[in-house]
Amino acid sequence: MLTVFLVNGLIIALAVLIHYEFLYRMSVLIPRMKLKHRFRIVCGVFGAIIAHSLEIWLFALGYYLLPHFRDWGHLSGNFSGSLLDCVYFSYISFTTLGLGDIVPHGHIRHLVGLEALTGLLLITWTASFLYYEMQRYWDNR
């Protein structure tokens, strides 16, 4: 159980670090862009999508690799075991959409729940960041 806790913690820590670095770098780049502010915000949105996608792929790699180790569990249902199926499942979990066509079994369920919580927090963090950037430079016209 300690291994489950450590591996899940490592994946979450890496996702949070990726997110922090993207938001930090965007906060430095957005004011320097030689564009109208509304286009800077659009660039920020695309940067956020890239950051979230990298984080989702990180969790997907966990879903792909962890079942190859003993006692981690597996995914079943409409699932072939491919990396792209893991990415699809990760997108569904990260966004808390949870369609239910792929079902986790065993210890991997803990990672799925933690991904949903992490996704919710990181998406909210992004929304707050973009709102702040919009308020900071928004035209009053």
Tab-separated table of C-alpha atoms in Angstrom:
chain	number	residue	atom	x	y	z
A	1	MET	CA	0.000	0.000	0.000
A	2	LEU	CA	2.938	2.342	0.641
A	3	THR	CA	4.084	1.808	-2.943
A	4	VAL	CA	0.619	2.783	-4.218
A	5	PHE	CA	0.725	5.956	-2.132
A	6	LEU	CA	4.236	6.875	-3.324
A	7	VAL	CA	3.615	6.217	-7.023
A	8	ASN	CA	0.298	8.098	-6.971
A	9	GLY	CA	1.945	10.965	-5.098
A	10	LEU	CA	4.774	11.108	-7.639
A	11	ILE	CA	2.374	11.260	-10.596
A	12	ILE	CA	0.306	13.996	-8.930
A	13	ALA	CA	3.409	15.975	-7.938
A	14	LEU	CA	4.691	15.873	-11.525
A	15	ALA	CA	1.298	17.005	-12.860
A	16	VAL	CA	1.184	19.928	-10.414
A	17	LEU	CA	4.766	20.918	-11.287
A	18	ILE	CA	3.984	20.829	-15.012
A	19	HIS	CA	0.944	23.012	-14.381
A	20	TYR	CA	2.813	25.454	-12.180
A	21	GLU	CA	5.593	25.861	-14.753
A	22	PHE	CA	3.118	26.476	-17.585
A	23	LEU	CA	1.168	29.075	-15.613
A	24	TYR	CA	4.336	30.770	-14.418
A	25	ARG	CA	5.790	30.963	-17.917
A	26	MET	CA	2.500	32.194	-19.353
A	27	SER	CA	2.345	34.913	-16.685
A	28	VAL	CA	5.763	36.080	-17.875
A	29	LEU	CA	5.014	35.777	-21.611
A	30	ILE	CA	1.495	37.239	-21.783
A	31	PRO	CA	2.477	40.820	-20.825
A	32	ARG	CA	5.423	40.747	-23.273
A	33	MET	CA	3.398	39.700	-26.311
A	34	LYS	CA	3.070	42.356	-28.989
A	35	LEU	CA	-0.611	41.542	-29.498
A	36	LYS	CA	-3.875	43.028	-28.382
A	37	HIS	CA	-4.733	41.722	-24.959
A	38	ARG	CA	-7.692	39.658	-26.133
A	39	PHE	CA	-5.343	37.707	-28.410
A	40	ARG	CA	-2.890	37.264	-25.532
A	41	ILE	CA	-5.684	35.635	-23.549
A	42	VAL	CA	-6.385	33.292	-26.465
A	43	CYS	CA	-2.704	32.312	-26.421
A	44	GLY	CA	-3.064	31.708	-22.686
A	45	VAL	CA	-6.032	29.423	-23.296
A	46	PHE	CA	-4.064	27.411	-25.850
A	47	GLY	CA	-1.140	27.212	-23.426
A	48	ALA	CA	-3.513	25.920	-20.755
A	49	ILE	CA	-4.876	23.273	-23.130
A	50	ILE	CA	-1.317	22.121	-23.848
A	51	ALA	CA	-0.506	21.998	-20.117
A	52	HIS	CA	-3.642	20.008	-19.300
A	53	SER	CA	-2.976	17.638	-22.194
A	54	LEU	CA	0.558	16.941	-20.945
A	55	GLU	CA	-0.804	16.261	-17.466
A	56	ILE	CA	-3.446	13.931	-18.884
A	57	TRP	CA	-0.796	12.056	-20.875
A	58	LEU	CA	1.232	11.682	-17.679
A	59	PHE	CA	-1.690	9.957	-15.947
A	60	ALA	CA	-2.305	7.901	-19.109
A	61	LEU	CA	1.260	6.607	-18.963
A	62	GLY	CA	0.525	5.523	-15.402
A	63	TYR	CA	-2.591	3.632	-16.552
A	64	TYR	CA	-0.595	2.060	-19.353
A	65	LEU	CA	2.470	1.030	-17.329
A	66	LEU	CA	1.135	0.222	-13.843
A	67	PRO	CA	-0.999	-2.823	-14.821
A	68	HIS	CA	2.223	-4.482	-16.049
A	69	PHE	CA	3.374	-4.619	-12.428
A	70	ARG	CA	1.994	-7.085	-9.915
A	71	ASP	CA	-0.999	-6.135	-7.748
A	72	TRP	CA	-1.819	-2.793	-9.393
A	73	GLY	CA	-5.065	-3.917	-10.946
A	74	HIS	CA	-6.302	-3.286	-14.462
A	75	LEU	CA	-8.797	-1.465	-16.647
A	76	SER	CA	-11.658	-3.348	-18.270
A	77	GLY	CA	-14.705	-2.733	-20.419
A	78	ASN	CA	-14.404	-0.980	-23.767
A	79	PHE	CA	-10.612	-1.132	-23.414
A	80	SER	CA	-8.010	-2.786	-25.633
A	81	GLY	CA	-4.975	-1.993	-23.464
A	82	SER	CA	-3.501	0.480	-25.962
A	83	LEU	CA	-1.842	3.722	-24.945
A	84	LEU	CA	-4.532	5.704	-26.772
A	85	ASP	CA	-7.256	3.927	-24.787
A	86	CYS	CA	-5.375	4.957	-21.639
A	87	VAL	CA	-5.216	8.542	-22.904
A	88	TYR	CA	-8.958	8.507	-23.621
A	89	PHE	CA	-9.667	7.145	-20.127
A	90	SER	CA	-7.365	9.761	-18.632
A	91	TYR	CA	-9.175	12.609	-20.437
A	92	ILE	CA	-12.487	11.272	-19.135
A	93	SER	CA	-11.121	10.995	-15.582
A	94	PHE	CA	-9.199	14.307	-15.512
A	95	THR	CA	-12.230	16.280	-16.631
A	96	THR	CA	-14.478	14.287	-14.228
A	97	LEU	CA	-16.747	13.396	-17.148
A	98	GLY	CA	-16.654	9.694	-16.198
A	99	LEU	CA	-18.550	7.985	-19.005
A	100	GLY	CA	-18.187	4.540	-17.423
A	101	ASP	CA	-17.261	2.605	-20.552
A	102	ILE	CA	-13.861	1.767	-19.011
A	103	VAL	CA	-13.789	0.513	-15.427
A	104	PRO	CA	-10.742	0.441	-13.109
A	105	HIS	CA	-10.095	-2.554	-10.829
A	106	GLY	CA	-7.654	-2.954	-7.945
A	107	HIS	CA	-5.239	-0.328	-6.656
A	108	ILE	CA	-5.335	1.615	-9.923
A	109	ARG	CA	-8.764	2.883	-8.785
A	110	HIS	CA	-7.003	5.127	-6.281
A	111	LEU	CA	-5.061	6.818	-9.065
A	112	VAL	CA	-8.302	7.335	-11.021
A	113	GLY	CA	-9.948	9.086	-8.074
A	114	LEU	CA	-6.877	11.191	-7.418
A	115	GLU	CA	-6.693	12.154	-11.098
A	116	ALA	CA	-10.278	13.432	-10.956
A	117	LEU	CA	-9.478	15.509	-7.867
A	118	THR	CA	-6.224	16.772	-9.397
A	119	GLY	CA	-7.950	17.621	-12.667
A	120	LEU	CA	-10.672	19.540	-10.877
A	121	LEU	CA	-8.114	21.570	-8.923
A	122	LEU	CA	-5.835	22.256	-11.903
A	123	ILE	CA	-8.711	23.254	-14.186
A	124	THR	CA	-9.949	25.623	-11.478
A	125	TRP	CA	-6.431	27.023	-11.047
A	126	THR	CA	-6.285	27.673	-14.801
A	127	ALA	CA	-9.679	29.381	-14.775
A	128	SER	CA	-8.562	31.631	-11.926
A	129	PHE	CA	-5.318	32.456	-13.706
A	130	LEU	CA	-7.061	33.343	-16.972
A	131	TYR	CA	-9.680	35.404	-15.149
A	132	TYR	CA	-6.932	37.340	-13.379
A	133	GLU	CA	-5.114	37.941	-16.669
A	134	MET	CA	-8.327	39.113	-18.327
A	135	GLN	CA	-9.104	41.522	-15.480
A	136	ARG	CA	-5.557	42.823	-15.415
A	137	TYR	CA	-5.515	44.158	-18.967
A	138	TRP	CA	-9.114	44.075	-20.178
A	139	ASP	CA	-10.244	47.054	-22.263
A	140	ASN	CA	-13.056	49.025	-20.665
A	141	ARG	CA	-14.700	49.733	-24.015
